[in-house]
XYZ file of C-alpha atoms in Angstrom:
606
model
C 28.578 59.050 48.084
C 30.856 57.518 50.673
C 29.992 53.831 50.958
C 31.310 51.360 53.462
C 31.424 47.770 52.255
C 28.136 46.765 53.943
C 26.365 49.829 52.585
C 27.656 49.071 49.127
C 26.222 45.558 49.305
C 22.839 46.953 50.302
C 22.824 49.248 47.306
C 23.848 46.452 44.992
C 21.127 44.117 46.184
C 18.698 46.894 45.325
C 20.388 47.401 41.949
C 19.905 43.710 41.222
C 16.158 44.225 41.239
C 15.330 43.104 44.750
C 13.982 46.452 45.916
C 10.292 47.108 46.428
C 9.233 50.490 45.054
C 5.991 52.311 45.790
C 4.525 54.510 43.085
C 3.160 57.939 44.051
C -0.598 58.030 44.326
C -2.179 59.722 41.291
C -4.155 62.021 43.547
C -7.246 63.987 42.719
C -7.212 65.186 39.109
C -8.751 68.466 40.222
C -5.697 69.246 42.380
C -3.065 67.643 40.170
C -3.117 70.490 37.640
C -4.289 74.078 37.602
C -6.832 75.563 35.252
C -5.463 75.601 31.714
C -5.483 79.413 31.686
C -3.017 79.698 34.598
C -3.093 80.646 38.252
C -2.738 83.798 40.355
C -1.188 83.357 43.801
C -2.405 86.352 45.753
C -1.199 87.923 48.974
C 1.728 85.643 49.863
C 5.122 86.832 51.018
C 7.464 86.250 48.083
C 11.115 85.269 48.360
C 12.324 85.574 44.788
C 15.474 83.459 45.197
C 17.638 86.390 46.214
C 15.586 88.671 48.432
C 12.314 89.146 50.264
C 9.820 91.031 48.044
C 7.297 91.335 50.842
C 3.626 90.693 50.133
C 3.035 90.342 46.400
C 0.980 88.622 43.729
C 2.421 86.143 41.215
C 0.660 85.383 37.938
C 1.450 82.133 36.131
C 0.508 81.500 32.510
C 1.701 78.991 29.901
C 4.148 77.356 32.296
C 6.018 80.555 33.121
C 5.750 83.487 35.478
C 3.896 86.272 33.711
C 3.928 89.003 36.380
C 5.104 89.696 39.940
C 4.015 92.651 42.076
C 1.292 94.306 44.073
C -2.245 94.262 42.715
C -1.590 91.994 39.722
C -4.901 91.451 37.945
C -6.068 87.939 37.142
C -7.279 87.593 33.540
C -10.524 85.762 32.897
C -10.244 82.013 33.405
C -7.236 82.196 35.743
C -7.601 80.327 39.028
C -6.960 82.407 42.142
C -5.182 81.070 45.248
C -5.235 82.915 48.571
C -1.624 82.994 49.778
C -2.140 85.101 52.898
C -0.095 83.785 55.831
C 2.131 81.868 53.439
C 5.470 82.316 51.678
C 6.031 81.622 47.998
C 9.475 80.309 47.067
C 11.111 79.341 43.776
C 11.163 75.605 43.206
C 14.072 74.290 45.250
C 17.291 73.014 43.658
C 19.135 70.069 45.220
C 22.767 70.518 44.171
C 23.836 66.921 44.913
C 21.704 63.837 44.287
C 21.972 60.359 42.816
C 18.619 59.830 41.133
C 17.012 56.624 39.939
C 13.613 54.979 40.184
C 10.999 57.375 41.555
C 13.560 59.928 42.741
C 12.406 62.749 40.473
C 8.774 62.353 41.550
C 9.768 62.090 45.205
C 11.771 65.312 44.908
C 8.909 67.213 43.310
C 6.461 66.206 46.046
C 8.726 67.970 48.541
C 9.164 71.118 46.451
C 12.500 70.186 44.830
C 11.836 70.914 41.167
C 15.426 70.782 39.861
C 18.484 68.761 40.871
C 22.082 68.019 39.944
C 22.843 64.322 39.513
C 26.466 63.615 40.406
C 27.088 60.155 38.890
C 25.082 57.846 36.667
C 24.741 56.093 33.339
C 25.368 58.560 30.518
C 22.839 56.813 28.260
C 20.008 58.716 29.954
C 21.453 62.200 29.369
C 19.586 62.996 26.104
C 16.251 62.090 27.704
C 16.983 64.279 30.728
C 17.787 67.211 28.475
C 14.602 66.739 26.448
C 12.449 66.505 29.592
C 13.752 69.709 31.115
C 13.243 71.658 27.896
C 9.528 70.817 27.993
C 6.838 72.728 29.897
C 4.601 69.668 30.043
C 2.881 68.470 33.207
C 5.617 66.035 34.255
C 5.078 66.000 38.017
C 8.780 65.439 38.562
C 12.019 67.323 39.094
C 14.275 68.185 36.178
C 17.808 66.782 36.253
C 21.117 68.189 35.082
C 23.757 65.485 35.262
C 27.458 64.740 35.252
C 26.980 61.420 33.494
C 29.849 59.148 34.465
C 31.991 60.602 37.230
C 35.710 60.731 36.434
C 37.535 58.115 38.505
C 40.414 55.640 38.465
C 40.104 51.943 37.499
C 38.612 50.135 40.491
C 38.159 53.460 42.258
C 35.204 54.959 44.052
C 32.318 55.249 41.610
C 32.945 51.911 39.909
C 30.943 49.867 42.440
C 27.335 50.729 41.637
C 26.293 48.101 39.128
C 27.011 49.725 35.771
C 30.134 49.941 33.645
C 32.092 53.172 34.140
C 34.853 54.433 31.808
C 37.942 55.253 33.878
C 41.171 57.240 33.685
C 44.487 55.377 33.991
C 48.101 56.371 33.461
C 47.852 56.021 29.688
C 44.541 57.824 29.154
C 44.440 60.757 26.738
C 42.492 62.908 29.191
C 41.582 65.632 26.723
C 40.014 63.064 24.382
C 38.410 61.298 27.345
C 36.652 64.467 28.515
C 35.679 65.299 24.921
C 33.907 61.932 24.801
C 32.055 62.644 28.043
C 30.905 66.034 26.743
C 29.787 64.401 23.492
C 27.668 62.007 25.580
C 25.869 65.041 27.001
C 27.555 65.769 30.350
C 26.191 69.037 31.727
C 29.243 69.338 33.979
C 32.255 67.205 34.898
C 32.569 65.539 38.296
C 35.900 64.165 39.516
C 36.293 61.652 42.334
C 39.374 61.980 44.535
C 38.827 59.370 47.222
C 41.102 56.639 48.609
C 39.118 55.936 51.847
C 41.937 57.298 54.028
C 39.518 59.713 55.714
C 37.543 56.933 57.371
C 40.074 55.170 59.569
C 40.006 51.887 57.644
C 42.926 49.856 56.318
C 41.413 49.527 52.857
C 42.606 51.923 50.179
C 41.148 52.579 46.746
C 43.004 53.726 43.674
C 42.248 57.358 42.880
C 43.190 60.187 40.518
C 46.596 61.851 40.824
C 47.063 65.597 41.077
C 48.350 65.678 37.511
C 45.273 63.830 36.259
C 42.962 66.153 38.191
C 44.609 69.223 36.653
C 44.296 67.726 33.164
C 40.592 66.890 33.685
C 39.859 70.407 34.935
C 41.653 71.978 31.964
C 39.834 69.746 29.484
C 36.460 70.529 31.087
C 37.081 74.265 31.027
C 38.205 74.098 27.399
C 34.726 72.759 26.620
C 32.912 75.291 28.805
C 31.988 72.774 31.469
C 32.287 73.210 35.220
C 34.637 70.776 36.944
C 33.505 69.804 40.444
C 35.175 67.382 42.820
C 34.273 64.751 45.394
C 36.879 64.859 48.173
C 37.002 63.512 51.717
C 40.184 65.041 53.151
C 41.530 68.549 53.600
C 44.655 67.626 51.634
C 42.619 66.446 48.641
C 40.433 69.547 48.814
C 43.516 71.752 48.670
C 44.873 69.766 45.726
C 41.733 70.007 43.584
C 41.235 73.707 44.360
C 44.840 74.402 43.386
C 44.162 72.486 40.160
C 41.378 74.948 39.327
C 38.249 72.971 40.225
C 35.127 75.139 40.298
C 33.709 73.610 43.435
C 33.729 70.869 46.059
C 30.596 68.722 46.152
C 31.237 67.465 49.697
C 32.845 69.086 52.686
C 35.747 66.939 53.931
C 35.342 65.453 57.399
C 38.845 64.481 58.546
C 39.526 67.906 60.067
C 38.352 71.523 60.053
C 39.108 73.813 57.110
C 42.239 75.869 57.699
C 42.831 79.489 56.691
C 44.894 78.503 53.671
C 42.160 76.429 52.068
C 39.438 78.935 52.906
C 41.448 81.718 51.270
C 42.172 79.552 48.219
C 38.448 78.828 47.793
C 37.586 82.510 48.150
C 40.349 83.716 45.825
C 39.367 81.258 43.094
C 35.628 81.933 43.543
C 35.093 78.218 44.117
C 31.864 77.065 45.740
C 31.219 74.258 48.230
C 28.208 71.949 48.421
C 28.760 70.499 51.914
C 26.069 67.754 51.913
C 25.796 68.088 55.686
C 22.745 65.788 55.712
C 24.862 62.758 54.869
C 27.642 63.909 57.217
C 25.012 63.938 59.990
C 24.240 60.326 59.111
C 27.942 59.432 59.247
C 28.086 61.095 62.661
C 25.276 58.861 63.925
C 23.230 61.891 64.895
C 19.833 60.282 64.351
C 18.677 63.445 62.578
C 17.450 61.524 59.549
C 15.149 59.474 61.755
C 13.910 62.667 63.436
C 13.200 64.171 60.015
C 11.127 61.119 59.101
C 9.008 61.729 62.200
C 8.326 65.401 61.467
C 4.513 65.547 61.146
C 4.811 68.041 58.271
C 6.793 65.525 56.199
C 5.914 62.076 57.498
C 2.589 61.658 55.646
C 4.347 62.327 52.332
C 7.211 59.859 52.771
C 7.136 56.556 50.958
C 8.112 53.396 52.785
C 11.363 53.510 50.822
C 12.151 57.065 51.920
C 11.356 56.329 55.549
C 13.668 53.336 55.402
C 16.673 55.298 54.157
C 16.054 58.152 56.606
C 16.022 55.775 59.548
C 19.486 54.406 58.737
C 22.736 55.919 59.910
C 25.843 55.618 57.756
C 27.990 53.039 59.526
C 29.575 53.337 63.001
C 28.929 56.775 64.549
C 31.627 59.460 64.401
C 30.066 62.524 66.101
C 33.118 64.704 65.518
C 32.618 64.537 61.755
C 29.458 66.651 61.850
C 30.937 69.132 64.313
C 34.027 69.555 62.126
C 31.996 69.832 58.933
C 29.713 72.517 60.375
C 32.712 74.482 61.632
C 34.330 74.240 58.188
C 31.179 75.581 56.547
C 30.973 78.346 59.138
C 34.539 79.436 58.331
C 34.033 79.229 54.584
C 30.793 81.188 54.658
C 32.232 83.872 56.946
C 35.079 84.363 54.460
C 32.689 84.802 51.524
C 32.933 81.326 49.972
C 29.666 80.505 48.227
C 27.748 77.602 49.782
C 25.206 75.535 47.820
C 22.563 73.227 49.276
C 22.764 69.539 48.381
C 21.583 66.416 50.195
C 23.503 63.495 48.600
C 20.226 61.544 48.670
C 19.476 58.656 48.813
C 22.422 57.684 51.004
C 21.622 56.292 54.481
C 20.065 58.996 56.637
C 18.672 60.876 53.636
C 15.708 60.769 51.259
C 15.059 62.530 47.982
C 13.216 65.811 48.474
C 12.757 65.638 52.229
C 16.461 65.859 53.045
C 16.965 69.167 51.283
C 14.793 70.691 54.023
C 17.143 69.142 56.575
C 20.114 70.529 54.654
C 18.639 74.032 54.881
C 18.370 73.687 58.658
C 21.977 72.473 58.887
C 23.225 75.375 56.766
C 21.529 77.825 59.127
C 23.154 75.960 62.007
C 26.477 76.553 60.232
C 25.994 80.319 60.146
C 23.955 81.118 57.035
C 20.884 83.270 57.523
C 17.597 81.704 56.429
C 17.598 83.948 53.337
C 21.142 82.861 52.474
C 20.226 79.215 52.947
C 17.184 79.619 50.674
C 19.354 81.309 48.034
C 21.764 78.350 48.358
C 18.855 76.098 47.355
C 17.425 78.295 44.575
C 19.183 81.112 42.731
C 22.794 80.280 43.613
C 22.975 76.726 42.186
C 20.859 77.834 39.216
C 23.347 80.567 38.417
C 26.464 78.494 39.032
C 25.326 75.565 36.896
C 23.444 77.518 34.251
C 19.989 76.123 35.007
C 18.085 78.273 32.561
C 14.850 79.852 33.831
C 15.160 78.214 37.269
C 15.862 79.371 40.789
C 14.055 82.744 40.670
C 10.550 84.184 40.803
C 10.573 86.790 38.046
C 8.711 87.366 34.778
C 9.786 84.896 32.108
C 11.120 82.282 34.543
C 9.698 78.771 34.755
C 6.707 78.565 37.035
C 8.428 76.145 39.413
C 7.032 77.298 42.750
C 6.581 76.165 46.350
C 3.964 77.642 48.698
C 4.659 77.058 52.404
C 2.738 78.014 55.525
C 4.495 80.580 57.693
C 7.725 82.430 57.002
C 10.957 80.459 56.486
C 12.865 83.760 56.514
C 12.166 83.751 60.254
C 12.291 79.995 60.854
C 13.940 77.930 58.108
C 12.023 74.837 59.195
C 8.848 76.446 57.824
C 9.919 75.143 54.390
C 8.641 71.773 55.577
C 5.056 73.064 55.854
C 4.382 72.750 52.132
C 0.894 73.665 50.964
C 1.387 73.341 47.198
C 4.057 72.757 44.547
C 3.901 73.799 40.901
C 6.148 72.396 38.160
C 5.996 74.214 34.819
C 2.862 75.922 36.126
C 1.123 72.599 36.797
C 0.214 71.677 40.332
C 2.104 68.598 41.529
C 0.083 65.698 42.943
C 1.701 64.985 46.301
C -0.337 62.130 47.840
C 1.206 58.663 48.171
C 0.081 55.203 49.133
C -0.627 55.189 52.853
C 1.575 52.173 53.577
C 3.459 49.332 52.020
C 2.508 45.688 52.381
C 2.531 44.362 55.921
C 5.400 42.005 56.800
C 4.581 38.335 56.511
C 3.988 36.676 59.896
C 6.810 34.699 61.456
C 6.799 30.998 60.580
C 6.280 28.513 63.388
C 9.543 26.730 62.674
C 12.772 27.927 64.233
C 15.048 25.674 62.172
C 15.898 27.275 58.836
C 17.961 24.508 57.233
C 19.752 21.344 58.362
C 20.939 20.517 54.804
C 20.299 16.825 55.411
C 18.043 16.253 52.394
C 18.907 15.959 48.741
C 18.293 19.623 47.924
C 19.389 23.042 49.171
C 16.101 23.939 50.756
C 14.733 25.595 53.862
C 11.870 25.028 56.271
C 10.768 28.506 55.220
C 12.242 30.897 52.674
C 15.055 30.028 50.277
C 18.808 30.266 49.663
C 20.584 31.997 46.773
C 24.193 32.653 45.816
C 25.344 36.266 45.806
C 28.511 37.856 44.389
C 29.742 41.223 43.183
C 29.269 40.052 39.567
C 25.778 41.560 39.768
C 27.602 44.904 39.917
C 30.350 44.238 37.411
C 32.822 42.562 39.779
C 34.697 39.343 39.171
C 34.244 37.320 42.349
C 32.861 33.772 42.141
C 31.040 31.443 44.493
C 29.710 27.907 44.403
C 27.377 26.405 46.966
C 26.512 22.733 47.154
C 25.481 20.061 49.622
C 28.251 17.942 51.110
C 28.185 14.859 53.328
C 29.204 14.724 56.988
C 27.766 17.778 58.641
C 28.158 19.098 62.165
C 27.874 16.514 64.935
C 27.869 13.677 62.413
C 24.706 14.874 60.663
C 24.137 13.595 57.107
C 24.820 16.879 55.294
C 25.895 20.511 55.258
C 26.217 23.409 52.811
C 29.667 24.108 51.348
C 30.205 27.715 50.196
C 33.477 28.295 48.329
C 34.883 30.634 45.755
C 37.289 33.452 45.140
C 37.110 37.120 46.028
C 38.826 38.898 43.137
C 40.130 42.413 42.492
C 38.300 44.667 40.079
C 35.531 45.893 42.340
C 35.799 48.482 45.087
C 33.940 46.416 47.710
C 34.085 42.767 46.603
C 31.965 40.015 48.131
C 30.817 36.456 47.534
C 28.658 34.085 49.549
C 25.092 32.934 50.090
C 21.959 34.738 51.180
C 18.912 33.399 52.983
C 15.594 35.073 52.193
C 12.976 34.299 54.879
C 9.973 34.795 52.546
C 8.950 33.299 49.238
C 10.124 36.355 47.304
C 13.597 37.921 47.647
C 13.656 40.894 50.037
C 10.021 40.421 51.083
C 9.768 41.390 54.761
C 9.004 38.847 57.489
C 8.195 39.668 61.119
C 10.857 37.950 63.237
C 10.470 40.244 66.245
C 9.731 37.220 68.417
C 13.122 35.639 67.680
C 16.284 36.296 69.669
C 19.263 34.528 68.067
C 20.782 33.523 64.758
C 22.423 30.189 65.512
C 24.468 28.073 63.102
C 27.398 25.722 62.958
C 30.355 26.470 60.760
C 33.872 25.350 59.897
C 36.261 26.580 57.250
C 39.567 28.143 56.359
C 40.097 30.410 59.343
C 38.923 33.591 57.582
C 36.657 36.180 59.105
C 33.223 36.345 57.456
C 30.234 38.676 57.622
C 26.685 37.873 58.708
C 24.492 40.672 57.338
C 20.902 41.324 58.361
C 18.837 43.178 55.752
C 15.759 44.696 57.354
C 13.537 47.721 57.701
C 10.918 49.623 55.755
C 13.116 49.935 52.693
C 14.545 47.072 50.682
C 17.425 49.426 49.880
C 18.383 49.981 53.503
C 21.910 49.404 54.717
C 22.403 45.992 56.365
C 23.457 45.471 59.952
C 26.591 43.373 60.324
C 28.198 40.956 62.764
C 31.349 38.985 62.016
C 32.329 35.398 62.714
C 35.379 33.221 62.097
C 35.141 29.851 60.342
C 37.888 27.778 61.998
C 39.166 24.317 61.133
C 36.741 22.459 63.389
C 32.994 22.659 63.752
C 31.854 25.365 66.126
C 28.489 26.764 67.078
C 28.046 30.480 66.426
C 25.318 32.296 68.342
C 24.669 35.845 67.192
C 22.036 37.749 69.199
C 19.653 39.446 66.813
C 19.848 42.488 69.056
C 23.527 42.634 68.117
C 22.626 43.637 64.569
C 22.774 47.346 65.332
C 19.811 49.201 63.898
C 18.162 46.014 62.662
C 14.374 46.010 62.363
C 13.363 42.535 63.463
C 9.722 43.195 62.600
C 10.765 43.518 58.948
C 13.619 41.121 58.198
C 14.331 40.810 54.471
C 17.409 38.624 54.253
C 20.498 37.255 55.985
C 23.734 36.967 54.025
C 26.857 34.958 54.877
C 29.695 36.434 52.821
C 33.432 36.697 52.318
C 34.938 40.107 51.556
C 38.440 41.490 51.738
C 41.156 40.244 51.510
C 41.132 38.949 47.957
C 41.702 35.254 47.451
C 40.145 31.821 47.774
C 37.716 31.091 50.583
C 35.699 28.163 51.860
C 33.296 27.669 54.716
C 30.759 24.953 55.478
C 27.457 25.915 57.053
C 25.063 23.670 58.947
C 22.061 23.640 61.277
C 20.960 27.234 60.721
C 18.279 28.403 63.156
C 16.424 31.580 64.060
C 15.519 30.892 67.666
C-alpha cells in the first residue's frame, strides 16, 4: 500500500469500527454446493493454468480434480454441467492483497480462490493455514500471508492500527526473522519506502541496504521467499542486488532501465506490478469504470463500489504510463510477471480488481494466456501454493467457468457463470443495496456552542486522534467563553501531534447522523461555513462520504490565524465527495509535530 495522510485517516476510521459491512447473501442452497458425489463440467474450453487444452471434460470428486480429457464419463450421482461456449479456468490467485473483514468471501465470488496477503497481524496465521488445508465448503479464498511486514520503527506499515515489530540499528536480524517464521510467516515481505517517490516533503524512516541484505539472507536460510515493497527505481535496484526474490509493486518514479531489467532477469526475480492501484494513483478513473461493468456491478457490495469509485490522491497520469512501460520492458526481457491487485486500496476492490489487473497486464504486452498464467500457475509455483493454480488430476477443484473465451479477449474473465472452491459451488449473490442515506435535516446550523454542552442541532461531535491506531497524539476539546462576534461560547480544540506514527493527526470530527459514519444526504447543501481562530497553523477539513465507510476522504485546508475569521469552503471543492452520502467532517491537525490550538464556532452546512 502507498497511503497519503488523508487516505491513512480513512483507513484508520474504518479500523476503529466505524465501517459498515454488508454480508454476502446466503443464496439458494441448491446452487451453493454441488451434489455430494461431485460434478462433471462437459464441453468447455479448458485453460489449465499454462496452456489451452481445447474442448475437454473435467470431473470433480471429493474436492479435487479426478480427470481431465475428452469423453470423460460421469459416474452415477455426479451432476453434469454443460460448458459449451464457455471457458474453464483454474481458480484465480491474487498475488497482492490486504485482507480483512469479508475480503476472502468477496474474492471467491469473483473467482479468486487463493491470495497472498502482504501485511497483517501474525496472530491469524495458524487459522489461515488450517483453513487452506481443509477441503470443506468454505465459500472463501484461501490466504497465504507474510504476517508482519519487515519495516523500520515509525516506517511505512506501522500506521494501520495494530502493533508491528520493527527492525532498528540494534536488531539481531537473524533472530528477528526466525521469530517471524516461528509465528507462521509463509514468506517474508520487506518495506523499503521513504515517500520520496511521491513529490512530498515528508520522509519516513526505512530499512537500509545492509538491513535488507540481512533480512533476505535470514529468510533464505529458513527456506522463505523474500519479497519487497519499493516505490523508486533506486530502491528496486538495491533490493534486487541484495537477493530479493521479487518486487511486489512496480516503482512509479521513472521507467525501468536496462540495468535493472537485466538484474531481474539474471536473478530470476519476479515482479507483481499492482497496476490496478497505480491506475488509481494516476487518476485514470478505471476503478469507477470497472464498478460500472454490467458483468461485475450486480456482484459488488456497497463497500466494494465505494473503494472502486475513489482515486488515490491527486492525479499523476504519467505514473501509469511509466509503470506499463516498465512492465512491457521487463516482460519482453523474460522477467516473470505475477498478477496482484493491492486491494482494497482506493480504486480497487477484492476479487473484482484482479480482472482489471489482467486487462492492464495485456495492455503492458502480455498475451491473454500469459496474463492468465500470471494469475494462476505462476504465483502458485513461485509461492508454493500446493494443489492450486492448475487444472490437472489431483489438484484442488478450485475452478472458474466464464462465458466466452478470455484467450481471445481477456475481459471475458468478467463474465463469470460459476465458481467452485474445493469442489463446492460458491454462492455469489449479495444484498441488493445498503441502507438508504438519512434525509437532510431542515437545520443548516450545526453548532453555535453557546449552550452548556458540546452538542449539535443534528448529529454529534467526537474527538479523534492517531491513538486509535497506536500513535501518541493527544487532543482535548471543551467549550470556552467568548466566541466569534461576541457570542457566548465556542469550541476549543487543542493538543499535541507527536512522533511515533507515520501519518499523525488529532482533532474533532462531526458526524451528521445519530451513528458514526452513517450516511446523510446533504446534496442540497452548498457550503461548509465556520468561524475559527488559533495559532496560525494550517489545518485540514476532511469530508468522509460515499458508498463505503472506508472510502478515502476529500480534503480542503484552512489556516487558523490569531483573529476570528469566517471560512467558507464550497462543498463542491471536496474533490470526489459524494454529497448524497456524507458520513463525517473532521477538523484536524497533522504534520508538523508539536502543540496546536484552534477555536471553532458557528459551524453551518448551508
